[in-house]
XYZ file of N, CA and C in Angstrom:
675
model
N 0.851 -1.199 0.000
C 0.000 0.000 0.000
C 0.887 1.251 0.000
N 0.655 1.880 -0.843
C 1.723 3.343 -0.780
C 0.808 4.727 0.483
N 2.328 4.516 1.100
C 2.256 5.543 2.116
C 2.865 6.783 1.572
N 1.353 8.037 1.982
C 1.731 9.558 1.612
C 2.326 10.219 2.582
N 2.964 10.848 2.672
C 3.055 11.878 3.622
C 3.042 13.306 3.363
N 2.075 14.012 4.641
C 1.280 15.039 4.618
C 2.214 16.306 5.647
N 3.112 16.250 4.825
C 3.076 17.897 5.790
C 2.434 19.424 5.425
N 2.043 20.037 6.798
C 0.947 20.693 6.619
C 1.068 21.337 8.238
N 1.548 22.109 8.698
C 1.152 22.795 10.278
C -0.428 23.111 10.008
N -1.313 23.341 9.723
C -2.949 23.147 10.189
C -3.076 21.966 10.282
N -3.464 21.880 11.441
C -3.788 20.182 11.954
C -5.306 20.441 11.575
N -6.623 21.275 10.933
C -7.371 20.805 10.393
C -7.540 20.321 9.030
N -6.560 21.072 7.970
C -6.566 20.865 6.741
C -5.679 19.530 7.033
N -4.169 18.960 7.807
C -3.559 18.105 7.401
C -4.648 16.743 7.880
N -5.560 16.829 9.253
C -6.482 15.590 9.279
C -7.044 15.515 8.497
N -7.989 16.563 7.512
C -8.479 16.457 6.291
C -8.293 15.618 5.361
N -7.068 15.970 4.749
C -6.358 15.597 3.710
C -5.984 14.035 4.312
N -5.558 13.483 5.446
C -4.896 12.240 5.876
C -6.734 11.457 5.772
N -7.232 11.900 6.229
C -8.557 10.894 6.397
C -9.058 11.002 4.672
N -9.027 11.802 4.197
C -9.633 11.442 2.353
C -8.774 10.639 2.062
N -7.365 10.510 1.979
C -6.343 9.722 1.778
C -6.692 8.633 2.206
N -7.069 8.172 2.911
C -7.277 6.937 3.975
C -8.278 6.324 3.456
N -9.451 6.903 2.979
C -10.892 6.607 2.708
C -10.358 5.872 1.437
N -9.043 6.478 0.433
C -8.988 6.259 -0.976
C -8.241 4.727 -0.695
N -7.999 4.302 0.201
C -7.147 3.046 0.124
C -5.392 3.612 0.719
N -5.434 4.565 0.894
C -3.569 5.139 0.767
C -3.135 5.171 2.897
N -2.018 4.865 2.528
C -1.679 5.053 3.812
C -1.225 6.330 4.099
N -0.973 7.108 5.559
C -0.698 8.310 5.707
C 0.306 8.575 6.520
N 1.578 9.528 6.794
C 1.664 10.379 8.177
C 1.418 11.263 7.717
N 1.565 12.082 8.648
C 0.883 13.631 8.956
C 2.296 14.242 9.810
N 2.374 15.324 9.514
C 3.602 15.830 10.499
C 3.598 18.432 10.186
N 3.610 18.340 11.183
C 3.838 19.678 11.232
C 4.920 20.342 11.218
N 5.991 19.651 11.075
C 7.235 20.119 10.672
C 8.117 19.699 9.605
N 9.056 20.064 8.768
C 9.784 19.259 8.199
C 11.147 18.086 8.869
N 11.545 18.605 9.976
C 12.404 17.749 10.304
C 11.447 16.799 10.760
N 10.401 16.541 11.280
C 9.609 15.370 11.709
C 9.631 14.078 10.008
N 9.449 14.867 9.392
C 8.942 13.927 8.125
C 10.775 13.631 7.819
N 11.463 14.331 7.792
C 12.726 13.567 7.380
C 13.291 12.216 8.342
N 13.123 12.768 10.043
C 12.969 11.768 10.876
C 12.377 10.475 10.310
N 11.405 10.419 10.037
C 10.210 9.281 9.709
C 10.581 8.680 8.778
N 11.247 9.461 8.050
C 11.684 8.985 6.465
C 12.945 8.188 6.589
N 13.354 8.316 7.891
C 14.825 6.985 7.828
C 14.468 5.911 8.044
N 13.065 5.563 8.502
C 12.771 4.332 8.821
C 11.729 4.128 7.758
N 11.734 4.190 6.265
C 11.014 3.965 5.303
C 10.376 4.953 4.632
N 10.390 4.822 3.192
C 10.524 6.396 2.455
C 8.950 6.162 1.608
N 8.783 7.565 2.091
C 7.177 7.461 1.461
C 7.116 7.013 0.006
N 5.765 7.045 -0.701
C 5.330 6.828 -2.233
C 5.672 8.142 -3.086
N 4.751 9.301 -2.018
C 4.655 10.541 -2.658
C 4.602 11.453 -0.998
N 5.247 12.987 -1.077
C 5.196 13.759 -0.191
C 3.995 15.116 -0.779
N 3.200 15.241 0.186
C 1.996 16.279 0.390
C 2.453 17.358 0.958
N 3.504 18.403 0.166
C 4.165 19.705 1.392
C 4.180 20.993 1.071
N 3.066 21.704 2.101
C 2.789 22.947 2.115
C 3.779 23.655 2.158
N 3.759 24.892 1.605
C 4.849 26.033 1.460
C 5.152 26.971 2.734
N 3.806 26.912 3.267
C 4.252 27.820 4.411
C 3.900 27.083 6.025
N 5.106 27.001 6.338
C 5.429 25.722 6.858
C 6.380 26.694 8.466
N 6.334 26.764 9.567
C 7.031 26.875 10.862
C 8.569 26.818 10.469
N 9.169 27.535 10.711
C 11.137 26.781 10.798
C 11.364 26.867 9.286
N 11.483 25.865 8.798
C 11.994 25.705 7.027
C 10.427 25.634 6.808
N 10.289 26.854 5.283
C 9.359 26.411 4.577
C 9.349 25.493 4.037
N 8.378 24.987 2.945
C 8.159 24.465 1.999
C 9.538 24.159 0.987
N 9.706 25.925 0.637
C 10.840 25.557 -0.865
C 11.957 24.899 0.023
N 12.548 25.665 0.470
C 13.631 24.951 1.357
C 13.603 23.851 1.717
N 12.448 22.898 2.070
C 12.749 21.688 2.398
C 12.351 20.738 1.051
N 11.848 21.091 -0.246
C 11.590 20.361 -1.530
C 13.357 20.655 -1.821
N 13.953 21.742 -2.086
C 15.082 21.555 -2.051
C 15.955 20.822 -1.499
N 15.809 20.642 -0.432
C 16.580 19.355 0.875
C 16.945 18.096 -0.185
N 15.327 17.730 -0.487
C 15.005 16.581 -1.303
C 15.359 16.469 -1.916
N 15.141 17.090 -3.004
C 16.396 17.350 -4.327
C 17.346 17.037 -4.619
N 18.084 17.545 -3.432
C 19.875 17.248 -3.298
C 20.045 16.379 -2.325
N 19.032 15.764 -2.002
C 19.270 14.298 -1.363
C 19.218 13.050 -2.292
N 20.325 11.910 -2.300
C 20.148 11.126 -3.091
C 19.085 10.579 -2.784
N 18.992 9.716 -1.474
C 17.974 9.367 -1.077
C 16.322 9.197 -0.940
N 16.236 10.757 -1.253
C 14.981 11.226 -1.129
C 14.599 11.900 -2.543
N 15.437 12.337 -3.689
C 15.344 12.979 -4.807
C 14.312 12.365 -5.926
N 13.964 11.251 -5.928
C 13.123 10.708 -6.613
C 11.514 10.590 -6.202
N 11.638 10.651 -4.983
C 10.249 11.106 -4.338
C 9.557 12.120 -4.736
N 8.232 11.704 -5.223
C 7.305 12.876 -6.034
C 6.770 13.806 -4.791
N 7.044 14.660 -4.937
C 6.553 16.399 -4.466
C 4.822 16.747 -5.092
N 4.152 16.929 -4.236
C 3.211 17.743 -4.489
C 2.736 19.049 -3.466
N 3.182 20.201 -4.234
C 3.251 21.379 -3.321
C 1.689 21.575 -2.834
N 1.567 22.161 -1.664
C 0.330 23.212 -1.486
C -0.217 24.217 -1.349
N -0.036 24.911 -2.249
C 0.057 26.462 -1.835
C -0.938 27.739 -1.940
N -1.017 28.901 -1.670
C -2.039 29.622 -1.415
C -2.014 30.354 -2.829
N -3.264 30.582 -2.788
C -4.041 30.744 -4.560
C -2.975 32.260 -4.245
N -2.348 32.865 -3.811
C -1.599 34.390 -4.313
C -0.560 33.631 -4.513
N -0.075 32.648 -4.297
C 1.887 32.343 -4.366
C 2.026 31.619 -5.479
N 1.536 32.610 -6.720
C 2.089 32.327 -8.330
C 3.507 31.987 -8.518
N 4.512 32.762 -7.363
C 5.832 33.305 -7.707
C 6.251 31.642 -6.871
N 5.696 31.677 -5.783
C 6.014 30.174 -5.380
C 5.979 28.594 -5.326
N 4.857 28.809 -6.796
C 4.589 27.799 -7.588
C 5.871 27.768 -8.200
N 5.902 28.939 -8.762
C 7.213 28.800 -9.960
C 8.352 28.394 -9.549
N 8.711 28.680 -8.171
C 9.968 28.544 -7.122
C 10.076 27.192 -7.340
N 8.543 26.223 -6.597
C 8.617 24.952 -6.872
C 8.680 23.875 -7.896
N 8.450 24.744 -8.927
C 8.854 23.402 -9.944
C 10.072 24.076 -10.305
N 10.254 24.906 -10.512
C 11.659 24.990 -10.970
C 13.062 23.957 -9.907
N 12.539 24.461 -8.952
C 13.548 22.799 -8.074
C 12.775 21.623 -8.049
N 11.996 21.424 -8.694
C 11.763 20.077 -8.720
C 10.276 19.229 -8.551
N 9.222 19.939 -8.213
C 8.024 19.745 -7.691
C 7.256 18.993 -9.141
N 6.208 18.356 -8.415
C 6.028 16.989 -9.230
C 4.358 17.894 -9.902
N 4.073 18.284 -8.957
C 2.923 18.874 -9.345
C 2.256 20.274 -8.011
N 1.252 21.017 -7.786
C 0.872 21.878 -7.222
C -0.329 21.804 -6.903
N -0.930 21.743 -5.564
C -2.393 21.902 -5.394
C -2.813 23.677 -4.578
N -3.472 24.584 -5.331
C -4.089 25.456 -5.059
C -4.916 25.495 -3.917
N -4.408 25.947 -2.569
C -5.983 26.438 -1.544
C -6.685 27.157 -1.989
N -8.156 27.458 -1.736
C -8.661 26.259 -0.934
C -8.996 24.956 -1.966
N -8.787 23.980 -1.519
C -8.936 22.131 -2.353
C -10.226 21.705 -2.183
N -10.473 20.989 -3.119
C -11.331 20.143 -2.467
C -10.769 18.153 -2.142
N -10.942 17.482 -1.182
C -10.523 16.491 -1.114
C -10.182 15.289 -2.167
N -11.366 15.653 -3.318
C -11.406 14.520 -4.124
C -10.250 15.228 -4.987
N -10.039 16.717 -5.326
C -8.934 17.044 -6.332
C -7.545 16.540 -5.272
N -7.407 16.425 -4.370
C -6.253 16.237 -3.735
C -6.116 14.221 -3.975
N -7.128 13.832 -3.635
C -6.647 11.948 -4.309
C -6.518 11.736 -5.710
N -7.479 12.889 -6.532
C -6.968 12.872 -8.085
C -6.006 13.135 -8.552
N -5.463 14.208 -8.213
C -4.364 14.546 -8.290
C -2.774 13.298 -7.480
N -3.129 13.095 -6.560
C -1.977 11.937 -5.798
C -1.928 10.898 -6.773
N -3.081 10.200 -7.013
C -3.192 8.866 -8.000
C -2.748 9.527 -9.521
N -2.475 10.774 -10.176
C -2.458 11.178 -11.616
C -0.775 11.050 -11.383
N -0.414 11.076 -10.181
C 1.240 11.348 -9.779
C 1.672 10.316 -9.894
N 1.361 9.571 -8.700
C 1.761 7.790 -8.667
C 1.843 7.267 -9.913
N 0.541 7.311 -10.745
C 0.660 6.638 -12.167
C 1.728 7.239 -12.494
N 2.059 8.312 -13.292
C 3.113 9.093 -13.790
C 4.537 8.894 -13.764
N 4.123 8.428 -12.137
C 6.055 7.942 -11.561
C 6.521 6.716 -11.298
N 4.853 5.647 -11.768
C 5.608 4.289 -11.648
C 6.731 3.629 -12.243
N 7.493 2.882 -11.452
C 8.828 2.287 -12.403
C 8.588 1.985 -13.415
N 8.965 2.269 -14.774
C 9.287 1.882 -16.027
C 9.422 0.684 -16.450
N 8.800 -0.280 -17.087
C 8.861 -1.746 -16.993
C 9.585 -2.148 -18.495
N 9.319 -0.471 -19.480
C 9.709 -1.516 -20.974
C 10.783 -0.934 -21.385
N 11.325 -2.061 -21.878
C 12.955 -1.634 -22.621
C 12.701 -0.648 -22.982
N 14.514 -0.104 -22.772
C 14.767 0.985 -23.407
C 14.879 1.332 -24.470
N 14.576 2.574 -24.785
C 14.416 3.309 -25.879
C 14.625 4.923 -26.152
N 15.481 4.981 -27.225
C 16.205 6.420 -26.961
C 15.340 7.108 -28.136
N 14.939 8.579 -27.737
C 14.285 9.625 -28.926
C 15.545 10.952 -28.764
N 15.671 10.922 -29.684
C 16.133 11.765 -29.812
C 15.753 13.930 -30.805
N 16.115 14.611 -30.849
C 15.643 15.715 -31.177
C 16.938 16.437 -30.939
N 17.980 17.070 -31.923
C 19.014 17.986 -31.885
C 19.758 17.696 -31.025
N 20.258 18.007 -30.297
C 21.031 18.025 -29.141
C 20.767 16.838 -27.573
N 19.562 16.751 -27.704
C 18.668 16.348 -26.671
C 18.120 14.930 -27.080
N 18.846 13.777 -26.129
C 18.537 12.607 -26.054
C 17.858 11.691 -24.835
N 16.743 11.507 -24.997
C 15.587 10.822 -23.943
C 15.989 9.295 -23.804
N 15.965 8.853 -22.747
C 16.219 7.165 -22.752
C 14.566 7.191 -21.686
N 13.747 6.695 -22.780
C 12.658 5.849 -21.890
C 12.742 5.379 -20.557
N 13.530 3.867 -21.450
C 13.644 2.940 -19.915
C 14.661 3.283 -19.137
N 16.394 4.181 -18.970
C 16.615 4.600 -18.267
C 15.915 5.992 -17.430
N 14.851 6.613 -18.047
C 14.477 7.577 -17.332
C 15.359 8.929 -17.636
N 16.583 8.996 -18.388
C 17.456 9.823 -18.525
C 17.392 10.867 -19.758
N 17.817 12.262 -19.311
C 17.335 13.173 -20.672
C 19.150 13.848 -20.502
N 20.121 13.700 -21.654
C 20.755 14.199 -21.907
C 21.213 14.895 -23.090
N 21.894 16.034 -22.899
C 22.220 16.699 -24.127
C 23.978 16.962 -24.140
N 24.878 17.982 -25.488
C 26.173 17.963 -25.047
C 26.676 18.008 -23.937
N 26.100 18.781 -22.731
C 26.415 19.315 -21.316
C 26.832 18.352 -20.202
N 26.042 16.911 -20.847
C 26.023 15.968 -19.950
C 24.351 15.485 -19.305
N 23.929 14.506 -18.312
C 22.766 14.569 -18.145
C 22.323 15.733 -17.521
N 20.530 15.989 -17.595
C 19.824 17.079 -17.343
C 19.136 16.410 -16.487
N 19.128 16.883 -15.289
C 17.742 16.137 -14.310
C 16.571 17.239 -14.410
N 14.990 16.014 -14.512
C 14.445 16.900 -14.785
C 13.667 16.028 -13.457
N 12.273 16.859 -12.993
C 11.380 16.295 -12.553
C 10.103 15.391 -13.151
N 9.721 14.588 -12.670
C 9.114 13.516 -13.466
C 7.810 14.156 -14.361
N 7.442 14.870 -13.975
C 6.349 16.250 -14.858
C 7.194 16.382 -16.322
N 8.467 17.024 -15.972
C 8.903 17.638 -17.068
C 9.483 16.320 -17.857
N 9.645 15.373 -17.177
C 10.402 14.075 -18.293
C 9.141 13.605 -18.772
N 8.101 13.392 -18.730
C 6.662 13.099 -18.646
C 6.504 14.216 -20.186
N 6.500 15.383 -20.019
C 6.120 16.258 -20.820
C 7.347 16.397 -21.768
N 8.471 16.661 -21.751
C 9.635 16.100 -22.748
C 9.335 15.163 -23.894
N 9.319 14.014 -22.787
C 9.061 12.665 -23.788
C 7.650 12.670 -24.614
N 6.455 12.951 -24.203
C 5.362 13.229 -25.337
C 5.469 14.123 -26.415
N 5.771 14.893 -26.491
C 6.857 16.464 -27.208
C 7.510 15.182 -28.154
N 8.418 14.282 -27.812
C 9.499 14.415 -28.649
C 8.926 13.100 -29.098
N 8.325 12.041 -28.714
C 7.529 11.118 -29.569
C 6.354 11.274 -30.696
N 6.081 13.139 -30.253
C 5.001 13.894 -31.635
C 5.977 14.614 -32.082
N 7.265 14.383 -32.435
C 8.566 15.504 -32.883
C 7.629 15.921 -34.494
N 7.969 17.301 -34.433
C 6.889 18.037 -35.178
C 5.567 18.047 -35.609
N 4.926 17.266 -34.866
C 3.443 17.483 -34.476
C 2.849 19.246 -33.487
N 2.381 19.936 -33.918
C 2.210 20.854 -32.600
C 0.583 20.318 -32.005
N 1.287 20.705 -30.704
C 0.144 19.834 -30.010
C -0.249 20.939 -29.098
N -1.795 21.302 -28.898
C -2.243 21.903 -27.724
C -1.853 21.767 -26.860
N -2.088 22.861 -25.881
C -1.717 22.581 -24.512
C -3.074 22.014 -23.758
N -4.530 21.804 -24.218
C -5.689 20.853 -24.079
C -5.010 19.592 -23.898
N -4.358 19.044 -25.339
C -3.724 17.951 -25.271
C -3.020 17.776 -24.632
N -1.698 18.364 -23.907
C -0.753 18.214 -23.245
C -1.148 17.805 -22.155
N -2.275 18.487 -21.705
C -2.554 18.328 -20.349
C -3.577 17.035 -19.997
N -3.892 16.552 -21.395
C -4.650 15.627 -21.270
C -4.138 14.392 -21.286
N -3.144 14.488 -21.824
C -1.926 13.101 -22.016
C -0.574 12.988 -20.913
N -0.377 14.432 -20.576
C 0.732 14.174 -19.503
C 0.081 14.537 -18.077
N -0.564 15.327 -17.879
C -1.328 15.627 -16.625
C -2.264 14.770 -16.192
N -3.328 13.934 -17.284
C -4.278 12.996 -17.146
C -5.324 13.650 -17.633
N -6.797 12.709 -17.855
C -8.108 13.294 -18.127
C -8.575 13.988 -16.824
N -8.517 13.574 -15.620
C -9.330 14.436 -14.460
C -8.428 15.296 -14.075
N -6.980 15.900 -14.770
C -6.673 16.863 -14.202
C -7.643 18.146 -14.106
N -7.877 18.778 -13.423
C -8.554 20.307 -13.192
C -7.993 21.592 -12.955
N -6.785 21.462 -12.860
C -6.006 22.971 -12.152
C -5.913 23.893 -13.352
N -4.924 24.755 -13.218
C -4.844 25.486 -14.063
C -3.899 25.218 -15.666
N -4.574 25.673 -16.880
C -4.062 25.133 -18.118
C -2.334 25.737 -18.041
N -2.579 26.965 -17.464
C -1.108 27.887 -17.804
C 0.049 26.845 -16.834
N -0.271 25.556 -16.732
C 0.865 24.819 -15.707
C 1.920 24.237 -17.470
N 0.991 24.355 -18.168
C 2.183 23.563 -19.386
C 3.137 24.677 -19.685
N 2.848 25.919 -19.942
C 3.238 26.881 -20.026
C 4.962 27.100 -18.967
N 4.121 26.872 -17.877
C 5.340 26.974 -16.697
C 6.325 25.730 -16.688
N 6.043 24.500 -17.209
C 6.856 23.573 -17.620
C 7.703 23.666 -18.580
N 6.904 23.943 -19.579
C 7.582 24.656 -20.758
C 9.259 25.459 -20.371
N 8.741 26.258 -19.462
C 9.730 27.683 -19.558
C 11.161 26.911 -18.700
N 10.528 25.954 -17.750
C 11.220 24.896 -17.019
C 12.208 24.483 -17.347
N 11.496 23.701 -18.478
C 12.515 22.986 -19.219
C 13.292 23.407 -20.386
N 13.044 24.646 -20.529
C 13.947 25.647 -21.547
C 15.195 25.877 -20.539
N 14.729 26.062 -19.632
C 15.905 26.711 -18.695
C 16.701 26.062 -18.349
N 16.462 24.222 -18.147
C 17.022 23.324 -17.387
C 17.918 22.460 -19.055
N 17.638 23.039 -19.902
C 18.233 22.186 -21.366
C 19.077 23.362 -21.971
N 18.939 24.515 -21.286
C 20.130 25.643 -21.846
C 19.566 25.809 -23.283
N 20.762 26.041 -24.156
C 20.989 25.880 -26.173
C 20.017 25.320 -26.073
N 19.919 23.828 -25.663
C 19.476 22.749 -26.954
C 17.616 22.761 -26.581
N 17.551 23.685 -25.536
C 16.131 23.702 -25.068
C 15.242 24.702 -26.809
N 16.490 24.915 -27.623
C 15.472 25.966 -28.428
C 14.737 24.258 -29.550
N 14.616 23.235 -29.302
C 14.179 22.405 -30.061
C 12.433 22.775 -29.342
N 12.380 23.280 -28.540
C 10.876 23.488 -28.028
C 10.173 24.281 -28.803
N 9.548 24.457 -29.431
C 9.060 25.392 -30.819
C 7.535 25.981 -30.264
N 7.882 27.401 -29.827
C 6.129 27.873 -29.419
C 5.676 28.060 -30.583
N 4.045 27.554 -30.962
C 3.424 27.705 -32.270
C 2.218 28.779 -31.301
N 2.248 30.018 -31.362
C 1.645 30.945 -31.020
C -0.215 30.336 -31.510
N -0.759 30.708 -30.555
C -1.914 30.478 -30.135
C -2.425 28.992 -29.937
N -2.013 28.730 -30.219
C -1.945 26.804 -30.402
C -1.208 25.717 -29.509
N -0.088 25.900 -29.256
C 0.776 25.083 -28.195
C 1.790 24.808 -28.289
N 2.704 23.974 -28.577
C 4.350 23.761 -28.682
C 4.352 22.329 -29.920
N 5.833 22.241 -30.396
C 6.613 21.357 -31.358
C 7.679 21.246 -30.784
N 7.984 19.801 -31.116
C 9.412 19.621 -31.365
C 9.745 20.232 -32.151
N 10.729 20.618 -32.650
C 11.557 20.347 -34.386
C 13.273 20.195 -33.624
N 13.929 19.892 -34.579
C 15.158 19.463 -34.938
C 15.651 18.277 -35.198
């Protein structure tokens, strides 16, 4: 059974969120601090982490960062929570790494839709590998790996998720309807402008070879090269 963990200092929103979780089949902790959840985490490492931004001691970014640059913990999917004004701290979070973002105020069922659209997303890879390539920029499927001249690029599983559909429609332009319907899922609900912010993500995180991302103005993105 995959265990979430919920950090969250409101102990009404984090019982919230732990009992819908619970109802869905998922196991939970709950913790009001970040050093509590790293504690917890030496004695077995969650599925996916639930972690609010504004947080006692270390926020939010600061401790998704922790993660990051932890070997240990770096592969663990992030789902931020943050308050409908912290546009700037959405952006903070995926740019280090965040798997996805839930907007206050939630409703419970977008918070298990969203967990289960993640899990799927980040399950281990079962089929041989397979490399796509596009200019500069080479995807290995089954290693999970996106490199270009520079050496490898770590991306977060969102942006390797959204990479790899991009470069398996290499010059197809594809909506961002579509994008979000194939890499986000059908019950995603949040906001469309999240491909947008991936987008800019992964321009930034591929340097040069990120110009194979082709904006087709009013319409959505291409490969080419």
């Amino acid at each position: 059974m995959n265990n979430i963990f919920v950090v969250e200092d409101d102990d009404s929103i984090r019982e919230m969120v732990m009992y819908a979780l619970g109802t869905a089949g998922f196991e939970t902790c709950g913790f009001s601090h970040g050093d509590d959840m790293f504690s917890a985490a030496e004695s077995g490492l969650p599925a996916l982490i639930l972690l609010d931004i504004m947080l006692p001691g270390n926020d939010g970014i600061s401790i998704l960062k922790k993660i990051r640059q932890m070997d240990k913990y770096k592969r663990i999917p992030v789902i931020m929570l943050t308050a409908r004004s912290g546009e700037l701290d959405r952006i903070k979070g995926l740019d280090l790494g965040a798997d996805d973002y839930i907007t206050k105020p939630f409703s419970v069922m977008e918070v298990i839709s969203r967990v289960k659209a993640v899990l799927r997303r980040t399950a281990p890879d079962t089929e041989p590998s397979e490399e796509l390539v596009a200019g500069a920029v080479v995807l290995s499927k089954g290693k999970r790996t996106v490199r270009t001249g520079s050496g490898e690029i770590p991306l977060t599983f969102k942006e390797f998720e959204l990479l790899q559909y991009l470069m398996i429609n290499k010059g197809m332009v594809l909506s961002r309807d579509r994008l979000i319907e194939q890499v986000w899922g059908f019950d995603y609900n949040g906001e469309s402008r999240t491909v947008d912010m991936h987008i800019k993500s992964l321009r930034q995180k591929l340097g040069e070879a990120g110009e194979i991302i082709i904006t087709v103005r009013n319409v959505g993105y291409k490969i080419g090269g």
